[in-house]
Amino acid sequence: MRYSELASIYEALEKTSKRLEKTFIISKLFKKTKEEDIDKIVLLIQGKLFPLWNETKLGVSDRLVIKAISVATGISPAKIEEEWKKLGDLGLVAEKLVTKKSQATLFSKELTTEKVFNNLRKLPTLEGAGSVDQKIKIIAELLSSAKPLEARYVVRTVLEDLRVGVGSGSIRDALVWAFFDKKVRVHYDEKEKTISPDNREEYNKLVDAVQHGFDLKADYGEVARMILKKGEKAFGELTLESGSPINVMLYQKAKDLKEAFERVGKPCALEYKYDGFRMQIHKKGNIIKIFTRRLDEVTKQFPEVIEYVKKFVNAKEFILDSEAVGFNPKTGKYLPFQAMSQRIKRKYDIDKMAKDFPVEVNVFDIMSYHGKNLLKEPFNKRRKILEKIITPHKKKLVLAKQIITDDLKKAQIFYKEALKVGEEGVMAKNLEGIYKPGSRVGYGVKVKPVMESLDLVIVGAEWGTGKRSGWLTSYVLACRKGDKFLEIGKVGTGIKELEEQGVSFKELTMKLNPLIISEEGKTVRIKPEIIIEVKYEEIQKSPTYDSGYALRFPRFVRLREDKALSDVSDISLVEDLYKGQK
Ligand code: ATP
């Protein structure tokens, strides 16, 4: 496919904020895409080059893109920066500057989506001496052949910031519209922007099937390729497979134990809610793999967990869900999540890290056993399998502590005990509940004592003064509305002056500095990427921020490097919490 075709689709998507219209545009694109291109197109339309579970990041900075634009157009980096300040988006800068150039060189080679995809995918493989120049060369080469509109989107794709607003729901629905049109005949009324499938029931079933395929594969590209190849038969073949990560099930929140019972039914299972990080553990034969909540593979970082799994889980093939909690090897005391996050990213000295910062794995669910899919089995049956195959070893690998009860008093004693030993709270789980990947369903609810914290993304900051000079301080926070971020307050409290004391201004400054989009006096705008967990006394209505809300006494709790931008707290949660506190 010509890249210019894709670029005009991006432009059409950018022009509308209506979800159905976006879905319609995408479905038309899918319809004319060939089987060999579909997985790439599905990724590119989301501004991605790798599926969700692939941890590869392009890692291209704004500076590098400026140099590439300069090489492609012959315009100086200083001039490009000037334009960037005016336009606030390097994509638009590239578009404008390439316009000037293309008047001079009218005959350039036509870009294809394949070429853009393949060349950009080379970027993360380049490492070591000379790699920066090679990266600049690859991007500059694409920009030299690009027409202005194409340049806009090449640059935005490189920077992993496409800004066309395509959510995964639109991809899912567009796949049904595009490939099952004969069966459900979806009519789209361009004027009214409404849809009406001929057979609503069948349509909903197909939407669910595509969603389920995605939850099992965590990659719409593969789901699309299978559907295009096999039609409905694909759903039978998009199955759970040990070794390929699945979207984990999420839980809702109950305000107290009484509500928890009402929501999940009586009797139910109560478990400790461990405060660590989620670990999905796969085993097939001799191969064991570990994935985070975001489905990044972290097998190499946790050699001791591999050993525990080999020794204490007696089965050849399975997928487990668990929470890994760090502890101090000298005192045996459990550590907050923050102390462990360094292990997730660590690439060297791994054995030493495993000794200095060991983890205990608390297994709480099983999704597949001996190749059999357990997702539709009731929770109590899944738990029985866990009890059968796991030999618990304290401070290594254990089963999540559980009681089954219908008695509020017993539940309260269990809850108090959980808090006393330093856990976050408890989970209450429906005994008959299935495992629904990728959804925040009510088969389980969490009960925690504190006001629910928010996961917010940093979108701005101020250069500090006095003893904080040289550091970014006073971080502007935003919640999410669809794929937009709305400001909700500023935080400076809870961040440490000294590195030994925890997350420091210096550490945050180092993370935020490369993400600065623009500066005005002491104020900077920051590309949304760094997510932090924030506590507060109260949520108030406020005209100061574009979310319409403000946080009273916000306090930094921890960095949430395990969360993706799509996990940033939604404005609807803020609204619910606001109403709930009254
Ligand atoms: P939080 O910030 O409160 O951890 P979250 O958004 O990360 O919430 P939720 O689905 O709201 O995720 O809460 C459940 C999380 O709690 C799981 O993702 C898991 O990491 C953790 N957890 C700890 N113990 C358990 C348990 N026994 N059963 C299920 N999840 C548990």
Coordinates of C-alpha atoms and ligand atoms in Angstrom, one line a residue:
M1 CA 0.0 0.0 0.0
R2 CA 1.2 3.5 -0.8
Y3 CA 2.0 5.4 2.4
S4 CA 0.2 8.5 1.0
E5 CA -3.1 6.5 1.2
L6 CA -2.4 5.7 4.9
A7 CA -1.5 9.4 5.5
S8 CA -4.8 10.6 4.1
I9 CA -6.6 8.2 6.4
Y10 CA -4.6 9.5 9.4
E11 CA -5.7 13.0 8.4
A12 CA -9.3 12.0 8.1
L13 CA -9.2 10.4 11.5
E14 CA -7.5 13.4 13.0
K15 CA -10.3 15.6 11.6
T16 CA -13.2 13.9 13.4
S17 CA -13.6 13.3 17.1
K18 CA -16.6 10.9 16.6
R19 CA -15.8 7.3 17.4
L20 CA -18.2 5.8 15.0
E21 CA -16.9 7.9 12.1
K22 CA -13.3 6.9 13.0
T23 CA -14.4 3.2 13.1
F24 CA -16.0 3.6 9.7
I25 CA -12.9 5.1 8.2
I26 CA -10.7 2.4 9.6
S27 CA -13.1 -0.4 8.4
K28 CA -12.8 1.0 4.8
L29 CA -9.1 0.8 5.1
F30 CA -9.1 -2.7 6.4
K31 CA -11.4 -3.8 3.6
K32 CA -8.9 -2.9 1.0
T33 CA -5.9 -4.2 2.8
K34 CA -4.2 -7.4 1.6
E35 CA -3.6 -10.4 3.9
E36 CA 0.1 -9.9 3.8
D37 CA -0.2 -6.3 5.0
I38 CA -3.0 -6.4 7.5
D39 CA -0.9 -7.0 10.6
K40 CA 1.3 -4.1 9.8
I41 CA -1.6 -1.8 8.9
V42 CA -3.4 -2.7 12.2
L43 CA -0.3 -1.6 14.1
L44 CA 0.4 1.5 12.1
I45 CA -3.1 2.8 12.4
Q46 CA -2.6 2.8 16.1
G47 CA 0.8 4.5 15.7
K48 CA 2.6 1.4 16.7
L49 CA 5.4 -0.8 15.2
F50 CA 5.3 -3.6 17.8
P51 CA 2.4 -5.4 19.4
L52 CA 1.4 -4.5 23.0
W53 CA 3.3 -7.3 24.6
N54 CA 6.5 -6.5 22.8
E55 CA 8.7 -4.4 25.1
T56 CA 10.7 -2.9 22.2
K57 CA 10.5 0.9 22.2
L58 CA 11.8 3.0 19.3
G59 CA 13.5 5.3 21.8
V60 CA 13.9 8.2 19.4
S61 CA 14.3 11.6 21.0
D62 CA 13.0 14.9 19.7
R63 CA 16.6 16.1 19.2
L64 CA 17.3 13.2 16.9
V65 CA 14.3 13.9 14.8
I66 CA 15.3 17.5 14.5
K67 CA 18.7 16.4 13.1
A68 CA 16.9 14.0 10.7
I69 CA 14.6 16.8 9.4
S70 CA 17.7 19.0 9.0
V71 CA 19.5 16.3 7.0
A72 CA 16.5 15.7 4.8
T73 CA 15.7 19.4 4.1
G74 CA 19.0 21.1 4.5
I75 CA 17.5 23.5 7.0
S76 CA 19.5 24.2 10.2
P77 CA 18.5 22.6 13.5
A78 CA 18.2 26.1 15.0
K79 CA 15.6 27.1 12.4
I80 CA 13.8 23.8 12.9
E81 CA 13.7 24.4 16.7
E82 CA 12.2 27.9 16.1
E83 CA 9.4 26.4 14.0
W84 CA 8.9 23.7 16.7
K85 CA 8.4 26.4 19.3
K86 CA 5.8 28.0 17.1
L87 CA 3.9 24.9 16.0
G88 CA 4.4 22.7 19.1
D89 CA 4.5 19.5 17.1
L90 CA 7.5 18.2 15.2
G91 CA 5.1 16.4 12.8
L92 CA 3.7 19.7 11.6
V93 CA 7.2 21.1 11.5
A94 CA 8.4 18.3 9.2
E95 CA 5.2 18.8 7.0
K96 CA 5.9 22.5 6.6
L97 CA 9.6 22.2 5.9
V98 CA 9.3 19.3 3.5
T99 CA 6.8 21.4 1.6
K100 CA 9.5 23.9 0.9
K101 CA 11.9 21.2 -0.2
S102 CA 9.5 19.3 -2.4
Q103 CA 9.0 22.3 -4.6
A104 CA 12.7 22.0 -5.5
T105 CA 12.9 18.2 -5.9
L106 CA 9.6 17.1 -7.5
F107 CA 10.7 13.7 -8.5
S108 CA 11.3 11.6 -5.4
K109 CA 10.6 7.9 -4.9
E110 CA 7.1 7.0 -3.7
L111 CA 6.9 5.8 -0.1
T112 CA 5.1 2.5 0.7
T113 CA 3.8 1.5 4.1
E114 CA 6.0 -1.5 4.0
K115 CA 9.1 0.6 3.6
V116 CA 8.1 3.0 6.4
F117 CA 7.3 0.0 8.7
N118 CA 10.4 -2.0 7.9
N119 CA 12.8 1.0 8.1
L120 CA 11.4 2.2 11.4
R121 CA 11.5 -1.3 12.9
K122 CA 15.3 -1.2 12.3
L123 CA 15.8 1.7 14.7
P124 CA 15.7 -0.2 18.0
T125 CA 18.1 -2.8 16.7
L126 CA 20.9 -0.2 16.2
E127 CA 23.2 0.1 19.2
G128 CA 26.7 1.3 20.0
A129 CA 29.1 3.5 18.2
G130 CA 27.7 5.2 15.1
S131 CA 24.2 4.1 15.9
V132 CA 22.9 7.7 16.3
D133 CA 24.1 8.7 12.9
Q134 CA 22.5 5.5 11.4
K135 CA 19.2 6.3 13.0
I136 CA 19.3 9.9 11.7
K137 CA 20.1 8.5 8.2
I138 CA 17.1 6.1 8.3
I139 CA 14.6 8.7 9.3
A140 CA 16.1 11.3 7.0
E141 CA 15.9 8.9 4.1
L142 CA 12.1 8.4 4.7
L143 CA 11.6 12.2 5.0
S144 CA 13.5 12.8 1.8
S145 CA 11.0 10.7 -0.1
A146 CA 8.0 11.9 1.9
K147 CA 5.3 14.3 0.6
P148 CA 4.4 16.9 3.2
L149 CA 1.5 15.1 4.7
E150 CA 3.5 11.9 4.8
A151 CA 6.3 13.6 6.6
R152 CA 3.8 14.7 9.4
Y153 CA 2.9 11.1 10.2
V154 CA 6.4 9.6 9.7
V155 CA 7.7 11.9 12.3
R156 CA 4.8 11.3 14.7
T157 CA 5.1 7.6 14.3
V158 CA 8.8 7.8 15.0
L159 CA 8.1 9.8 18.2
E160 CA 5.3 7.3 19.2
D161 CA 2.8 10.1 19.4
L162 CA 0.5 9.8 16.4
R163 CA -2.3 12.1 17.7
V164 CA -5.1 10.7 15.6
G165 CA -7.1 9.2 18.4
V166 CA -7.7 5.6 17.6
G167 CA -8.7 3.5 20.5
S168 CA -8.6 -0.3 20.6
G169 CA -12.5 -0.4 20.7
S170 CA -12.5 1.2 17.2
I171 CA -10.0 -1.4 15.9
R172 CA -12.1 -4.2 17.2
D173 CA -15.4 -2.9 15.8
A174 CA -13.8 -2.0 12.5
L175 CA -12.6 -5.6 12.1
V176 CA -16.2 -6.8 12.4
W177 CA -17.5 -4.1 9.9
A178 CA -14.8 -4.9 7.4
F179 CA -14.6 -8.7 7.5
F180 CA -18.1 -9.8 8.5
D181 CA -20.0 -7.3 6.5
K182 CA -21.9 -10.0 4.5
K183 CA -23.0 -11.7 7.6
V184 CA -24.2 -8.7 9.7
R185 CA -24.5 -5.9 7.1
V186 CA -23.6 -2.9 9.1
H187 CA -25.2 0.3 7.8
Y188 CA -23.4 3.5 8.6
D189 CA -25.3 6.7 8.2
E190 CA -22.7 9.2 7.2
K191 CA -25.0 12.2 8.0
E192 CA -26.3 11.0 11.3
K193 CA -23.1 9.2 12.3
T194 CA -25.0 6.2 13.5
I195 CA -24.7 2.5 12.8
S196 CA -27.3 -0.2 12.5
P197 CA -26.3 -3.8 11.9
D198 CA -29.0 -5.9 10.3
N199 CA -28.5 -8.5 12.9
R200 CA -27.6 -6.9 16.2
E201 CA -27.4 -10.1 18.2
E202 CA -25.0 -11.7 15.7
Y203 CA -23.0 -8.4 15.5
N204 CA -22.5 -8.3 19.3
K205 CA -21.4 -11.9 19.3
L206 CA -18.8 -11.1 16.6
V207 CA -17.6 -8.1 18.5
D208 CA -17.2 -10.2 21.7
A209 CA -15.4 -12.9 19.7
V210 CA -12.9 -10.4 18.3
Q211 CA -12.4 -8.9 21.7
H212 CA -11.8 -12.3 23.2
G213 CA -9.3 -13.1 20.5
F214 CA -7.4 -9.9 21.3
D215 CA -7.5 -10.7 25.1
L216 CA -5.9 -14.0 24.4
K217 CA -3.3 -12.8 21.9
A218 CA -2.8 -9.2 23.0
D219 CA -2.2 -8.3 19.4
Y220 CA -5.0 -7.0 17.0
G221 CA -2.6 -7.5 14.1
E222 CA -2.5 -11.2 14.6
V223 CA -6.3 -11.4 15.2
A224 CA -6.9 -9.4 12.0
R225 CA -4.5 -11.6 10.0
M226 CA -6.3 -14.8 11.2
I227 CA -9.7 -13.4 10.5
L228 CA -8.8 -12.3 7.0
K229 CA -7.4 -15.8 6.3
K230 CA -10.0 -18.0 8.0
G231 CA -13.1 -15.9 8.6
E232 CA -15.1 -17.1 11.6
K233 CA -13.0 -20.3 11.9
A234 CA -10.2 -18.0 13.2
F235 CA -12.0 -17.7 16.6
G236 CA -11.5 -21.4 17.2
E237 CA -7.9 -21.1 16.5
L238 CA -7.1 -17.9 18.4
T239 CA -6.5 -19.9 21.6
L240 CA -4.6 -19.6 24.8
E241 CA -1.0 -20.7 24.5
S242 CA 1.6 -21.1 27.2
G243 CA 4.4 -18.8 26.2
S244 CA 2.3 -16.1 24.6
P245 CA 1.0 -13.5 27.2
I246 CA -2.6 -12.7 27.7
N247 CA -4.3 -9.6 29.0
V248 CA -4.9 -10.0 32.7
M249 CA -8.2 -9.7 34.5
L250 CA -8.7 -6.6 36.5
Y251 CA -10.9 -6.0 39.5
Q252 CA -13.4 -3.4 40.7
K253 CA -13.4 -1.6 44.0
A254 CA -15.8 -2.0 46.9
K255 CA -16.1 0.7 49.6
D256 CA -16.1 -1.9 52.4
L257 CA -16.6 -5.6 53.2
K258 CA -20.4 -5.3 53.4
E259 CA -20.5 -4.0 49.9
A260 CA -17.9 -6.6 48.8
F261 CA -20.3 -9.4 49.9
E262 CA -23.2 -7.7 48.1
R263 CA -21.1 -7.5 44.9
V264 CA -19.5 -10.9 44.7
G265 CA -22.1 -13.0 46.6
K266 CA -21.9 -15.1 49.7
P267 CA -20.0 -17.2 50.6
C268 CA -17.0 -15.8 48.7
A269 CA -13.2 -16.2 48.8
L270 CA -11.2 -13.5 50.6
E271 CA -7.6 -13.1 49.9
Y272 CA -4.8 -10.9 51.0
K273 CA -4.2 -8.1 48.5
Y274 CA -0.4 -8.1 48.3
D275 CA 1.4 -4.9 47.5
G276 CA 3.9 -5.9 44.8
F277 CA 3.7 -6.2 41.1
R278 CA 1.8 -8.6 38.9
M279 CA 3.6 -11.5 37.4
Q280 CA 2.1 -13.8 34.7
I281 CA 4.1 -17.0 34.7
H282 CA 4.1 -19.4 31.7
K283 CA 5.5 -22.8 31.5
K284 CA 5.6 -25.3 28.6
G285 CA 8.1 -28.1 28.9
N286 CA 11.4 -26.6 30.0
I287 CA 10.6 -23.2 28.9
I288 CA 9.4 -20.7 31.6
K289 CA 8.5 -17.1 30.8
I290 CA 7.5 -14.2 33.0
F291 CA 5.4 -11.2 31.9
T292 CA 4.5 -8.0 33.7
R293 CA 1.0 -6.5 33.9
R294 CA 1.8 -4.6 30.7
L295 CA 2.9 -7.9 29.2
D296 CA 6.6 -6.9 28.9
E297 CA 8.7 -10.0 29.2
V298 CA 10.9 -10.0 32.3
T299 CA 12.0 -13.6 32.4
K300 CA 15.7 -12.7 32.4
Q301 CA 15.3 -10.3 35.3
F302 CA 14.0 -13.0 37.7
P303 CA 16.2 -16.1 37.7
E304 CA 15.2 -17.1 41.2
V305 CA 11.5 -17.1 40.2
I306 CA 12.3 -19.5 37.4
E307 CA 14.0 -21.8 40.0
Y308 CA 11.0 -21.6 42.3
V309 CA 8.6 -22.4 39.5
K310 CA 10.7 -25.5 38.5
K311 CA 10.9 -26.7 42.0
F312 CA 7.5 -25.8 43.7
V313 CA 5.0 -26.0 40.9
N314 CA 4.4 -29.6 39.9
A315 CA 3.1 -29.5 36.4
K316 CA 4.5 -29.5 32.9
E317 CA 2.4 -26.8 31.3
F318 CA 0.4 -23.8 32.8
I319 CA -0.2 -20.1 32.9
L320 CA -0.3 -18.6 36.4
D321 CA -1.3 -15.2 37.7
S322 CA 0.5 -13.9 40.8
E323 CA 1.8 -10.9 42.7
A324 CA 5.5 -10.7 43.4
V325 CA 6.4 -8.9 46.6
G326 CA 9.9 -7.8 47.5
F327 CA 11.4 -8.2 50.9
N328 CA 14.6 -7.3 52.7
P329 CA 16.8 -10.4 52.8
K330 CA 18.3 -9.4 56.1
T331 CA 15.2 -8.6 58.1
G332 CA 12.7 -10.5 56.1
K333 CA 10.5 -7.5 56.1
Y334 CA 8.3 -6.9 53.0
L335 CA 9.2 -3.8 50.9
P336 CA 7.0 -1.3 49.1
F337 CA 6.6 -1.8 45.4
Q338 CA 8.9 1.1 44.7
A339 CA 11.9 -0.6 46.1
M340 CA 11.4 -3.5 43.6
S341 CA 10.6 -1.6 40.4
Q342 CA 14.3 -1.4 39.6
R343 CA 14.4 -5.2 39.2
I344 CA 11.9 -5.0 36.3
K345 CA 14.2 -2.8 34.2
R346 CA 17.5 -4.3 35.2
K347 CA 19.7 -5.6 32.3
Y348 CA 22.9 -6.4 34.1
D349 CA 24.2 -7.7 37.5
I350 CA 21.0 -9.6 37.6
D351 CA 22.1 -12.3 40.1
K352 CA 23.3 -9.8 42.5
M353 CA 20.0 -7.9 42.3
A354 CA 18.1 -11.2 42.9
K355 CA 20.2 -11.7 46.1
D356 CA 19.9 -8.1 47.3
F357 CA 16.2 -7.6 46.4
P358 CA 14.5 -11.0 46.5
V359 CA 10.8 -11.5 45.8
E360 CA 8.2 -13.8 47.1
V361 CA 5.7 -15.0 44.5
N362 CA 2.1 -15.1 45.7
V363 CA 0.1 -17.2 43.3
F364 CA -3.6 -16.3 43.1
D365 CA -5.0 -17.7 39.8
I366 CA -4.4 -20.2 37.0
M367 CA -5.6 -19.6 33.4
S368 CA -4.4 -22.8 31.7
Y369 CA -3.2 -26.2 32.9
H370 CA -1.8 -29.0 30.8
G371 CA -2.8 -27.2 27.7
K372 CA -6.4 -27.0 28.9
N373 CA -8.0 -23.5 28.9
L374 CA -9.4 -22.8 32.4
L375 CA -10.8 -19.3 31.7
K376 CA -14.4 -20.6 31.7
E377 CA -13.9 -22.7 34.8
P378 CA -15.2 -21.4 38.2
F379 CA -12.7 -19.7 40.5
N380 CA -13.0 -22.3 43.2
K381 CA -12.1 -25.1 40.8
R382 CA -9.1 -23.1 39.5
R383 CA -8.0 -22.5 43.1
K384 CA -8.2 -26.3 43.8
I385 CA -5.8 -27.0 40.9
L386 CA -3.4 -24.4 42.3
E387 CA -3.6 -26.2 45.7
K388 CA -2.9 -29.5 44.0
I389 CA 0.2 -28.4 42.0
I390 CA 1.9 -25.9 44.3
T391 CA 4.1 -26.8 47.3
P392 CA 4.3 -23.5 49.1
H393 CA 7.7 -22.3 50.3
K394 CA 7.7 -19.1 52.4
K395 CA 9.7 -16.2 51.0
K396 CA 9.9 -18.1 47.7
L397 CA 6.6 -19.2 46.1
V398 CA 3.3 -19.5 48.0
L399 CA -0.4 -19.5 47.4
A400 CA -2.3 -16.3 48.1
K401 CA -3.6 -16.5 51.7
Q402 CA -7.3 -17.3 51.4
I403 CA -10.4 -18.0 53.5
I404 CA -13.9 -18.8 52.3
T405 CA -16.7 -17.3 54.4
D406 CA -20.2 -15.8 54.4
D407 CA -19.7 -14.2 57.8
L408 CA -19.0 -10.5 57.9
K409 CA -17.3 -10.7 61.4
K410 CA -14.9 -13.4 60.1
A411 CA -14.2 -11.3 57.0
Q412 CA -13.4 -8.2 59.2
I413 CA -11.0 -10.2 61.3
F414 CA -9.2 -11.4 58.1
Y415 CA -9.1 -7.9 56.8
K416 CA -7.6 -6.5 60.0
E417 CA -5.1 -9.3 60.0
A418 CA -4.1 -8.4 56.4
L419 CA -3.6 -4.8 57.2
K420 CA -1.7 -5.7 60.4
V421 CA 0.9 -7.7 58.5
G422 CA 1.3 -4.8 56.1
E423 CA -0.8 -5.9 53.1
E424 CA -2.8 -3.3 51.2
G425 CA -6.2 -4.8 51.9
V426 CA -8.1 -7.8 50.7
M427 CA -9.7 -9.1 47.5
A428 CA -13.1 -10.7 47.6
K429 CA -13.8 -13.2 44.8
N430 CA -16.9 -14.9 43.5
L431 CA -16.4 -18.6 43.9
E432 CA -18.2 -19.3 40.5
G433 CA -16.4 -16.4 38.7
I434 CA -14.7 -17.1 35.4
Y435 CA -11.4 -15.5 34.4
K436 CA -12.2 -12.7 32.0
P437 CA -8.9 -11.4 30.4
G438 CA -8.5 -7.7 29.8
S439 CA -11.6 -6.6 31.7
R440 CA -12.3 -4.9 35.0
V441 CA -15.1 -7.2 35.9
G442 CA -17.0 -7.7 39.1
Y443 CA -16.0 -11.4 39.8
G444 CA -13.6 -9.9 42.2
V445 CA -13.4 -6.7 44.1
K446 CA -10.7 -5.1 46.2
V447 CA -11.2 -3.5 49.6
K448 CA -8.6 -1.0 50.7
P449 CA -8.8 1.3 53.7
V450 CA -7.5 4.5 52.1
M451 CA -9.1 6.9 49.8
E452 CA -8.4 5.4 46.4
S453 CA -5.3 6.9 44.9
L454 CA -5.1 8.1 41.3
D455 CA -2.6 7.2 38.6
L456 CA -1.9 10.5 36.8
V457 CA 0.5 11.4 34.1
I458 CA 2.9 14.4 34.3
V459 CA 2.3 16.9 31.6
G460 CA 4.2 19.9 32.9
A461 CA 6.5 21.2 35.6
E462 CA 8.5 24.2 36.8
W463 CA 12.2 24.7 37.2
G464 CA 12.9 25.0 40.9
T465 CA 14.6 27.9 42.7
G466 CA 16.9 28.1 45.7
K467 CA 18.0 24.7 46.9
R468 CA 15.8 23.1 44.3
S469 CA 17.4 25.0 41.4
G470 CA 18.4 22.8 38.5
W471 CA 15.5 20.4 39.2
L472 CA 12.1 20.2 37.8
T473 CA 9.5 20.6 40.6
S474 CA 5.8 21.2 41.0
Y475 CA 4.6 18.6 38.6
V476 CA 1.4 19.3 36.6
L477 CA -0.8 16.2 36.6
A478 CA -3.4 15.0 34.2
C479 CA -6.1 12.3 34.1
R480 CA -7.4 10.7 31.0
K481 CA -10.5 11.3 28.8
G482 CA -10.4 8.9 25.9
D483 CA -7.0 9.5 24.4
K484 CA -6.7 13.1 25.7
F485 CA -5.2 14.2 29.0
L486 CA -6.9 16.8 31.2
E487 CA -5.1 18.6 33.9
I488 CA -6.2 18.1 37.5
G489 CA -3.6 19.6 39.8
K490 CA 0.0 20.0 40.8
V491 CA 2.1 17.9 43.1
G492 CA 5.4 18.7 44.9
T493 CA 4.8 16.9 48.2
G494 CA 6.1 13.4 48.8
I495 CA 9.1 13.8 46.5
K496 CA 12.5 13.6 48.3
E497 CA 15.4 16.1 48.3
L498 CA 17.9 13.3 48.7
E499 CA 18.1 10.2 46.5
E500 CA 18.6 7.8 49.4
Q501 CA 15.3 8.7 50.8
G502 CA 13.2 7.5 47.9
V503 CA 12.1 9.0 44.5
S504 CA 13.9 12.3 44.4
F505 CA 13.5 15.6 42.4
K506 CA 16.8 14.6 40.7
E507 CA 15.5 11.2 39.6
L508 CA 12.2 12.7 38.3
T509 CA 14.1 15.6 36.5
M510 CA 16.3 13.0 34.7
K511 CA 13.2 11.2 33.5
L512 CA 11.3 14.3 32.5
N513 CA 14.1 16.4 31.0
P514 CA 14.2 14.4 27.6
L515 CA 10.4 14.7 27.4
I516 CA 10.2 18.5 27.5
I517 CA 8.1 19.8 24.6
S518 CA 8.4 23.6 25.2
E519 CA 9.6 26.1 27.8
E520 CA 8.4 29.5 28.8
G521 CA 10.2 31.2 31.6
K522 CA 10.3 28.6 34.4
T523 CA 7.4 26.6 33.1
V524 CA 7.8 23.6 30.9
R525 CA 5.3 21.4 29.0
I526 CA 6.1 17.7 29.1
K527 CA 5.2 14.9 26.8
P528 CA 2.8 12.6 28.7
E529 CA 4.8 9.5 29.6
I530 CA 5.7 9.4 33.3
I531 CA 2.9 8.1 35.4
I532 CA 2.8 8.5 39.1
E533 CA 0.4 7.4 41.9
V534 CA -1.0 10.3 43.9
K535 CA -3.0 10.4 47.1
Y536 CA -5.0 13.5 48.3
E537 CA -7.4 14.6 51.0
E538 CA -10.3 15.5 48.7
I539 CA -11.4 16.1 45.2
Q540 CA -12.9 19.5 44.5
K541 CA -14.7 21.1 41.6
S542 CA -12.4 23.7 40.1
P543 CA -12.3 26.0 37.0
T544 CA -8.5 26.2 37.3
Y545 CA -7.9 22.9 35.4
D546 CA -9.4 21.7 32.2
S547 CA -10.7 18.5 33.9
G548 CA -13.0 20.7 36.0
Y549 CA -11.6 19.1 39.1
A550 CA -8.6 19.8 41.5
L551 CA -7.0 17.7 44.2
R552 CA -6.7 19.0 47.7
F553 CA -3.3 18.3 49.3
P554 CA -2.0 15.9 46.6
R555 CA 0.9 13.8 47.7
F556 CA 3.3 11.7 45.5
V557 CA 3.2 8.0 46.5
R558 CA 5.3 6.2 43.8
L559 CA 6.2 6.0 40.2
R560 CA 4.0 3.6 38.3
E561 CA 6.4 2.4 35.6
D562 CA 4.3 -0.8 35.4
K563 CA 1.4 1.1 34.0
A564 CA 0.7 2.3 30.4
L565 CA -0.9 5.6 29.3
S566 CA -4.1 3.7 28.8
D567 CA -4.1 2.9 32.6
V568 CA -4.0 6.5 33.6
S569 CA -7.1 7.2 35.8
D570 CA -10.1 8.1 33.7
I571 CA -12.1 11.3 34.3
S572 CA -15.1 9.1 35.0
L573 CA -13.3 7.6 38.0
V574 CA -12.5 11.1 39.2
E575 CA -16.2 12.0 38.9
D576 CA -17.3 8.8 40.7
L577 CA -14.8 9.5 43.5
Y578 CA -15.9 13.1 43.8
K579 CA -19.5 12.0 44.1
G580 CA -18.6 9.2 46.5
Q581 CA -16.9 11.5 49.0
K582 CA -20.0 13.6 49.6
Ligands
ATP1 P1 -3.9 -1.1 42.6 O1 -3.3 0.2 42.2 O2 -4.9 -0.9 43.7 O3 -3.0 -2.2 42.8 P2 -4.5 -1.8 40.0 O4 -5.2 -0.9 39.1 O5 -3.1 -2.1 39.9 O6 -4.9 -1.4 41.5 P3 -6.7 -3.7 40.4 O7 -7.3 -4.5 39.3 O8 -7.5 -2.5 40.7 O9 -5.2 -3.2 39.8 O10 -6.3 -4.4 41.7 C1 -5.9 -5.7 41.7 C2 -4.4 -5.8 41.7 O11 -3.9 -6.3 43.0 C3 -3.9 -6.9 40.7 O12 -3.6 -6.3 39.5 C4 -2.7 -7.5 41.4 O13 -1.5 -6.9 40.9 C5 -2.9 -7.2 42.8 N1 -3.1 -8.3 43.8 C6 -2.5 -8.5 44.9 N2 -3.0 -9.6 45.6 C7 -4.0 -10.1 44.8 C8 -4.8 -11.2 44.9 N3 -4.8 -12.0 45.9 N4 -5.7 -11.5 43.9 C9 -5.7 -10.6 42.8 N5 -4.9 -9.6 42.6 C10 -4.1 -9.3 43.6

